[in-house]
């Protein structure tokens, strides 16, 4: 495996050029040192560390897991069309949904070409003519029967097939590199080597270099040390009108802790994306919604040229994360150093964490070596000039992150009063598509089909962009939240006489939960007033409990959500929330009528996804503990925050304690009414294990120690920058102006 890894690296180096971007110059010496050290210890790394593809290190991979990986492509395309023709708010973001369809088509096509090139099969038509017999299966695996087509494929023909497969994979990674990484992981291992074989003959092929960058084998958890940016620099130079390689280079720079360079790459990518964005007439979507409101039973396939694009949303989310990280990195430089050392040591001891003890560790002290011995003497005289400048930098980066997250939220919608018949119609279409029968009308996840149902009346509903909910003047027609009985809402059954006719719905996006909680972290760093931050927190909890990836995504854990829970814990709930965050974000109960005798257990459980699985009634205590330990190990391996052995052990221990606590509460507080209420699709319990991250520690420390904005500096000196800053903030946060609601 070591020789194979060296070959692939050597295959990439001839294609690399020496062009570098200006942001990379600050970390050039560090990268060269790492490269020289890694090259000298390459045999030891390859022999002792697990070697995997580079794309398996990408963040937020768990957010894109779900049934879309197993559904037939035809069914997935049918569901995407049905989702697109639904009135706002659509169940799933249509741009992501259509990306999933195209990625599945491209990865499946590339798999077919790569396997046929490896086995010498001339065409897929020959494979289909064999009707899936035993000879066909053995031949596809390269066993025994040779090429039944007669002629042996020439090396040129095999190269062309691999080249086409590489082009398909490159298109998939251009659409969404996270979703494509998940799809290629589920595919055959032949795809991992197809780009390397093309590079042996065409070392300057941009598609092959781009795919090989994702598929190159490197030691596990050593992406920053074992990744060179020269291949991406070459691709960007060859195709300056493509914004996707810039996005990839920015993500790699995040792994290398070059967040300023990553933000510059993402800003350039956004400019290129908006420059090349096709201009569509604004009335096109409204006309389609009007046609859909007319209850058309057929959903004509949407032309690929008319598919919405998700590239801008990806770039906004990634750049917002860069700015938020930069803001947190400057917290330590903005605050005094004497008190935080004691506070962090005591808090870490209380939490029992083996993780990070602060932000950036000793790196920030090295940069401030000269002033470190002077600042304690000036502690009583107030903050130094450098600290004041860093406080401005923290708020500046937090405002930039807040701006990008608000722009991200503009692309999704929320309705406080969507008629249940609309969501019920989508569930019925999903059942018809997955069962491949238009005569199937099973029990849906929203409400049973009843011609005399009061939900049959066509009532209009109100739709708001998600950014409007976080404006200075939120809509006034929202249902009250949180309720007084929010803690017991999940276990309470609906009254027999109550039949709901409308429900709250939000458009789902795989990164929505993380963006919402990151928004709260930004408001905390900006030092938004406690009352307004409490309102934003309740709004995030309202939306998080409604987030539902049905029918293509399963729930995933959010790093920002875990950090926000840790911040609330360390800051002693300084915004005075009524209940714990886990209770506030508990999944909203589905609006259902009283249960009928015709509902079977099979149809009720059809639309729910159990991730952890229930315990067997005959399970012993030892078997239960072993099952919990096995599940804790699996979840810890999938978590992105686990980066060393200490955090891995802490994650397993914390998850085992959480599972035992859930088992204890579940056995003592069983209610006969809980089984009657159906659950939402693939919901996450929202409880995270308590491993302290650098970001959570920085935000919590900012809450405890940072002075209020109004108390900094004198009046005259700050007046001119304040007006300038207010103008820039007003220009940057134009989204705070409440738009008119969309009446559908």
PDB file of C-alpha atoms in Angstrom, residues 88-243:
ATOM      1  CA  UNK A  88     -43.364  27.171  -0.666  1.00  0.00           C
ATOM      2  CA  UNK A  89     -41.925  26.250   1.718  1.00  0.00           C
ATOM      3  CA  UNK A  90     -40.729  23.146  -0.097  1.00  0.00           C
ATOM      4  CA  UNK A  91     -39.917  20.152   2.130  1.00  0.00           C
ATOM      5  CA  UNK A  92     -36.277  19.998   0.945  1.00  0.00           C
ATOM      6  CA  UNK A  93     -34.152  22.639  -0.747  1.00  0.00           C
ATOM      7  CA  UNK A  94     -34.666  21.878  -4.476  1.00  0.00           C
ATOM      8  CA  UNK A  95     -31.093  22.864  -5.398  1.00  0.00           C
ATOM      9  CA  UNK A  96     -29.642  20.227  -3.071  1.00  0.00           C
ATOM     10  CA  UNK A  97     -32.270  17.689  -4.135  1.00  0.00           C
ATOM     11  CA  UNK A  98     -31.434  18.039  -7.835  1.00  0.00           C
ATOM     12  CA  UNK A  99     -27.724  17.921  -6.989  1.00  0.00           C
ATOM     13  CA  UNK A 100     -28.269  14.545  -5.338  1.00  0.00           C
ATOM     14  CA  UNK A 101     -29.993  13.239  -8.468  1.00  0.00           C
ATOM     15  CA  UNK A 102     -27.212  14.421 -10.779  1.00  0.00           C
ATOM     16  CA  UNK A 103     -24.467  13.161  -8.461  1.00  0.00           C
ATOM     17  CA  UNK A 104     -26.055   9.713  -8.319  1.00  0.00           C
ATOM     18  CA  UNK A 105     -26.344   9.632 -12.128  1.00  0.00           C
ATOM     19  CA  UNK A 106     -22.744  10.766 -12.606  1.00  0.00           C
ATOM     20  CA  UNK A 107     -21.236   8.438  -9.996  1.00  0.00           C
ATOM     21  CA  UNK A 108     -23.240   5.450 -11.269  1.00  0.00           C
ATOM     22  CA  UNK A 109     -22.186   6.213 -14.839  1.00  0.00           C
ATOM     23  CA  UNK A 110     -18.545   6.596 -13.819  1.00  0.00           C
ATOM     24  CA  UNK A 111     -18.710   3.327 -11.903  1.00  0.00           C
ATOM     25  CA  UNK A 112     -20.064   1.506 -14.950  1.00  0.00           C
ATOM     26  CA  UNK A 113     -17.293   2.894 -17.187  1.00  0.00           C
ATOM     27  CA  UNK A 114     -14.500   2.205 -14.691  1.00  0.00           C
ATOM     28  CA  UNK A 115     -15.618  -1.363 -14.007  1.00  0.00           C
ATOM     29  CA  UNK A 116     -16.021  -2.148 -17.722  1.00  0.00           C
ATOM     30  CA  UNK A 117     -12.573  -0.705 -18.464  1.00  0.00           C
ATOM     31  CA  UNK A 118     -11.042  -2.818 -15.683  1.00  0.00           C
ATOM     32  CA  UNK A 119     -12.804  -6.031 -16.778  1.00  0.00           C
ATOM     33  CA  UNK A 120     -12.641  -5.542 -20.552  1.00  0.00           C
ATOM     34  CA  UNK A 121     -16.404  -5.352 -21.158  1.00  0.00           C
ATOM     35  CA  UNK A 122     -17.096  -3.379 -24.331  1.00  0.00           C
ATOM     36  CA  UNK A 123     -20.535  -1.925 -23.573  1.00  0.00           C
ATOM     37  CA  UNK A 124     -23.220  -1.919 -20.958  1.00  0.00           C
ATOM     38  CA  UNK A 125     -25.705  -3.177 -23.567  1.00  0.00           C
ATOM     39  CA  UNK A 126     -23.840  -6.480 -23.572  1.00  0.00           C
ATOM     40  CA  UNK A 127     -24.195  -6.683 -19.819  1.00  0.00           C
ATOM     41  CA  UNK A 128     -27.917  -5.970 -20.008  1.00  0.00           C
ATOM     42  CA  UNK A 129     -28.412  -8.649 -22.671  1.00  0.00           C
ATOM     43  CA  UNK A 130     -27.172 -11.296 -20.285  1.00  0.00           C
ATOM     44  CA  UNK A 131     -30.183 -10.541 -18.068  1.00  0.00           C
ATOM     45  CA  UNK A 132     -28.229 -10.696 -14.850  1.00  0.00           C
ATOM     46  CA  UNK A 133     -27.271 -14.369 -15.043  1.00  0.00           C
ATOM     47  CA  UNK A 134     -24.473 -16.048 -13.118  1.00  0.00           C
ATOM     48  CA  UNK A 135     -22.075 -15.645 -16.034  1.00  0.00           C
ATOM     49  CA  UNK A 136     -22.720 -11.920 -16.072  1.00  0.00           C
ATOM     50  CA  UNK A 137     -22.058 -11.496 -12.355  1.00  0.00           C
ATOM     51  CA  UNK A 138     -18.815 -13.482 -12.487  1.00  0.00           C
ATOM     52  CA  UNK A 139     -17.667 -11.579 -15.548  1.00  0.00           C
ATOM     53  CA  UNK A 140     -18.391  -8.231 -13.896  1.00  0.00           C
ATOM     54  CA  UNK A 141     -16.139  -9.317 -11.031  1.00  0.00           C
ATOM     55  CA  UNK A 142     -13.415 -10.356 -13.483  1.00  0.00           C
ATOM     56  CA  UNK A 143     -13.832 -14.076 -12.776  1.00  0.00           C
ATOM     57  CA  UNK A 144     -13.534 -16.831 -15.327  1.00  0.00           C
ATOM     58  CA  UNK A 145     -15.511 -16.166 -18.462  1.00  0.00           C
ATOM     59  CA  UNK A 146     -13.333 -13.552 -20.208  1.00  0.00           C
ATOM     60  CA  UNK A 147     -14.783 -11.114 -22.696  1.00  0.00           C
ATOM     61  CA  UNK A 148     -17.952 -12.622 -24.149  1.00  0.00           C
ATOM     62  CA  UNK A 149     -17.948  -9.850 -26.739  1.00  0.00           C
ATOM     63  CA  UNK A 150     -15.134 -11.633 -28.547  1.00  0.00           C
ATOM     64  CA  UNK A 151     -12.567  -8.868 -29.160  1.00  0.00           C
ATOM     65  CA  UNK A 152     -10.192  -7.694 -26.450  1.00  0.00           C
ATOM     66  CA  UNK A 153     -10.401  -4.007 -25.583  1.00  0.00           C
ATOM     67  CA  UNK A 154      -7.397  -2.003 -26.714  1.00  0.00           C
ATOM     68  CA  UNK A 155      -5.450   0.168 -24.262  1.00  0.00           C
ATOM     69  CA  UNK A 156      -6.699   3.245 -26.128  1.00  0.00           C
ATOM     70  CA  UNK A 157     -10.327   2.192 -25.641  1.00  0.00           C
ATOM     71  CA  UNK A 158      -9.761   1.546 -21.946  1.00  0.00           C
ATOM     72  CA  UNK A 159      -8.119   4.944 -21.562  1.00  0.00           C
ATOM     73  CA  UNK A 160     -11.053   6.694 -23.238  1.00  0.00           C
ATOM     74  CA  UNK A 161     -13.508   4.920 -20.959  1.00  0.00           C
ATOM     75  CA  UNK A 162     -11.522   5.888 -17.876  1.00  0.00           C
ATOM     76  CA  UNK A 163     -11.260   9.437 -19.165  1.00  0.00           C
ATOM     77  CA  UNK A 164     -15.037   9.636 -19.520  1.00  0.00           C
ATOM     78  CA  UNK A 165     -15.451   8.229 -16.012  1.00  0.00           C
ATOM     79  CA  UNK A 166     -13.073  10.864 -14.662  1.00  0.00           C
ATOM     80  CA  UNK A 167     -15.014  13.626 -16.405  1.00  0.00           C
ATOM     81  CA  UNK A 168     -18.242  12.416 -14.818  1.00  0.00           C
ATOM     82  CA  UNK A 169     -16.656  12.312 -11.376  1.00  0.00           C
ATOM     83  CA  UNK A 170     -15.226  15.789 -11.878  1.00  0.00           C
ATOM     84  CA  UNK A 171     -18.689  17.122 -12.700  1.00  0.00           C
ATOM     85  CA  UNK A 172     -20.051  15.487  -9.555  1.00  0.00           C
ATOM     86  CA  UNK A 173     -17.354  17.037  -7.355  1.00  0.00           C
ATOM     87  CA  UNK A 174     -18.016  20.408  -9.000  1.00  0.00           C
ATOM     88  CA  UNK A 175     -21.679  20.183  -7.978  1.00  0.00           C
ATOM     89  CA  UNK A 176     -21.092  19.339  -4.317  1.00  0.00           C
ATOM     90  CA  UNK A 177     -17.844  17.814  -3.097  1.00  0.00           C
ATOM     91  CA  UNK A 178     -19.317  16.715   0.250  1.00  0.00           C
ATOM     92  CA  UNK A 179     -22.272  14.830  -1.262  1.00  0.00           C
ATOM     93  CA  UNK A 180     -20.031  13.408  -3.995  1.00  0.00           C
ATOM     94  CA  UNK A 181     -17.565  12.167  -1.381  1.00  0.00           C
ATOM     95  CA  UNK A 182     -20.380  10.342   0.389  1.00  0.00           C
ATOM     96  CA  UNK A 183     -21.595   8.832  -2.901  1.00  0.00           C
ATOM     97  CA  UNK A 184     -18.131   7.616  -3.959  1.00  0.00           C
ATOM     98  CA  UNK A 185     -17.617   6.036  -0.539  1.00  0.00           C
ATOM     99  CA  UNK A 186     -20.682   3.898  -1.185  1.00  0.00           C
ATOM    100  CA  UNK A 187     -19.454   2.901  -4.644  1.00  0.00           C
ATOM    101  CA  UNK A 188     -16.832   0.428  -5.842  1.00  0.00           C
ATOM    102  CA  UNK A 189     -13.145   0.838  -5.018  1.00  0.00           C
ATOM    103  CA  UNK A 190     -12.372   0.938  -8.741  1.00  0.00           C
ATOM    104  CA  UNK A 191     -13.254   4.643  -8.715  1.00  0.00           C
ATOM    105  CA  UNK A 192     -10.378   5.402  -6.348  1.00  0.00           C
ATOM    106  CA  UNK A 193      -7.735   4.561  -8.974  1.00  0.00           C
ATOM    107  CA  UNK A 194      -9.401   5.668 -12.209  1.00  0.00           C
ATOM    108  CA  UNK A 195      -8.078   9.260 -12.090  1.00  0.00           C
ATOM    109  CA  UNK A 196      -4.543   8.089 -11.271  1.00  0.00           C
ATOM    110  CA  UNK A 197      -4.555   5.836 -14.334  1.00  0.00           C
ATOM    111  CA  UNK A 198      -5.604   8.753 -16.521  1.00  0.00           C
ATOM    112  CA  UNK A 199      -2.854  10.960 -15.058  1.00  0.00           C
ATOM    113  CA  UNK A 200      -0.199   8.433 -16.065  1.00  0.00           C
ATOM    114  CA  UNK A 201      -0.900   9.354 -19.677  1.00  0.00           C
ATOM    115  CA  UNK A 202      -2.286  12.912 -19.354  1.00  0.00           C
ATOM    116  CA  UNK A 203      -0.598  14.484 -16.309  1.00  0.00           C
ATOM    117  CA  UNK A 204      -2.056  17.939 -17.035  1.00  0.00           C
ATOM    118  CA  UNK A 205      -5.701  16.885 -17.410  1.00  0.00           C
ATOM    119  CA  UNK A 206      -7.663  19.247 -15.076  1.00  0.00           C
ATOM    120  CA  UNK A 207     -10.536  16.807 -14.534  1.00  0.00           C
ATOM    121  CA  UNK A 208      -8.201  13.950 -13.671  1.00  0.00           C
ATOM    122  CA  UNK A 209      -6.144  16.138 -11.338  1.00  0.00           C
ATOM    123  CA  UNK A 210      -9.291  17.371  -9.591  1.00  0.00           C
ATOM    124  CA  UNK A 211     -10.664  13.859  -9.042  1.00  0.00           C
ATOM    125  CA  UNK A 212      -7.254  12.491  -8.061  1.00  0.00           C
ATOM    126  CA  UNK A 213      -6.970  15.235  -5.447  1.00  0.00           C
ATOM    127  CA  UNK A 214     -10.015  13.780  -3.668  1.00  0.00           C
ATOM    128  CA  UNK A 215      -9.082  10.112  -4.178  1.00  0.00           C
ATOM    129  CA  UNK A 216      -5.376  10.238  -3.359  1.00  0.00           C
ATOM    130  CA  UNK A 217      -4.481   8.005  -0.396  1.00  0.00           C
ATOM    131  CA  UNK A 218      -3.020   9.795   2.626  1.00  0.00           C
ATOM    132  CA  UNK A 219      -2.531   8.814   6.299  1.00  0.00           C
ATOM    133  CA  UNK A 220      -5.707   9.130   8.328  1.00  0.00           C
ATOM    134  CA  UNK A 221      -6.251  12.443  10.190  1.00  0.00           C
ATOM    135  CA  UNK A 222      -3.151  14.003   8.579  1.00  0.00           C
ATOM    136  CA  UNK A 223      -4.728  15.967   5.768  1.00  0.00           C
ATOM    137  CA  UNK A 224      -2.981  19.240   6.591  1.00  0.00           C
ATOM    138  CA  UNK A 225       0.481  17.669   6.669  1.00  0.00           C
ATOM    139  CA  UNK A 226       0.027  15.473   3.586  1.00  0.00           C
ATOM    140  CA  UNK A 227      -1.758  17.857   1.200  1.00  0.00           C
ATOM    141  CA  UNK A 228      -0.087  20.124  -1.332  1.00  0.00           C
ATOM    142  CA  UNK A 229      -2.026  22.969  -2.940  1.00  0.00           C
ATOM    143  CA  UNK A 230      -0.038  23.035  -6.179  1.00  0.00           C
ATOM    144  CA  UNK A 231      -2.407  20.661  -7.974  1.00  0.00           C
ATOM    145  CA  UNK A 232      -5.366  22.933  -7.162  1.00  0.00           C
ATOM    146  CA  UNK A 233      -3.346  25.993  -8.162  1.00  0.00           C
ATOM    147  CA  UNK A 234      -2.767  24.418 -11.560  1.00  0.00           C
ATOM    148  CA  UNK A 235      -6.478  23.643 -12.032  1.00  0.00           C
ATOM    149  CA  UNK A 236      -7.456  27.184 -11.044  1.00  0.00           C
ATOM    150  CA  UNK A 237      -4.951  28.563 -13.552  1.00  0.00           C
ATOM    151  CA  UNK A 238      -6.306  26.325 -16.312  1.00  0.00           C
ATOM    152  CA  UNK A 239      -9.961  27.107 -15.579  1.00  0.00           C
ATOM    153  CA  UNK A 240     -10.253  30.570 -14.064  1.00  0.00           C
ATOM    154  CA  UNK A 241     -14.003  30.690 -14.737  1.00  0.00           C
ATOM    155  CA  UNK A 242     -14.684  27.730 -12.402  1.00  0.00           C
ATOM    156  CA  UNK A 243     -15.397  28.666  -8.794  1.00  0.00           C
TER     157      UNK A 243
END
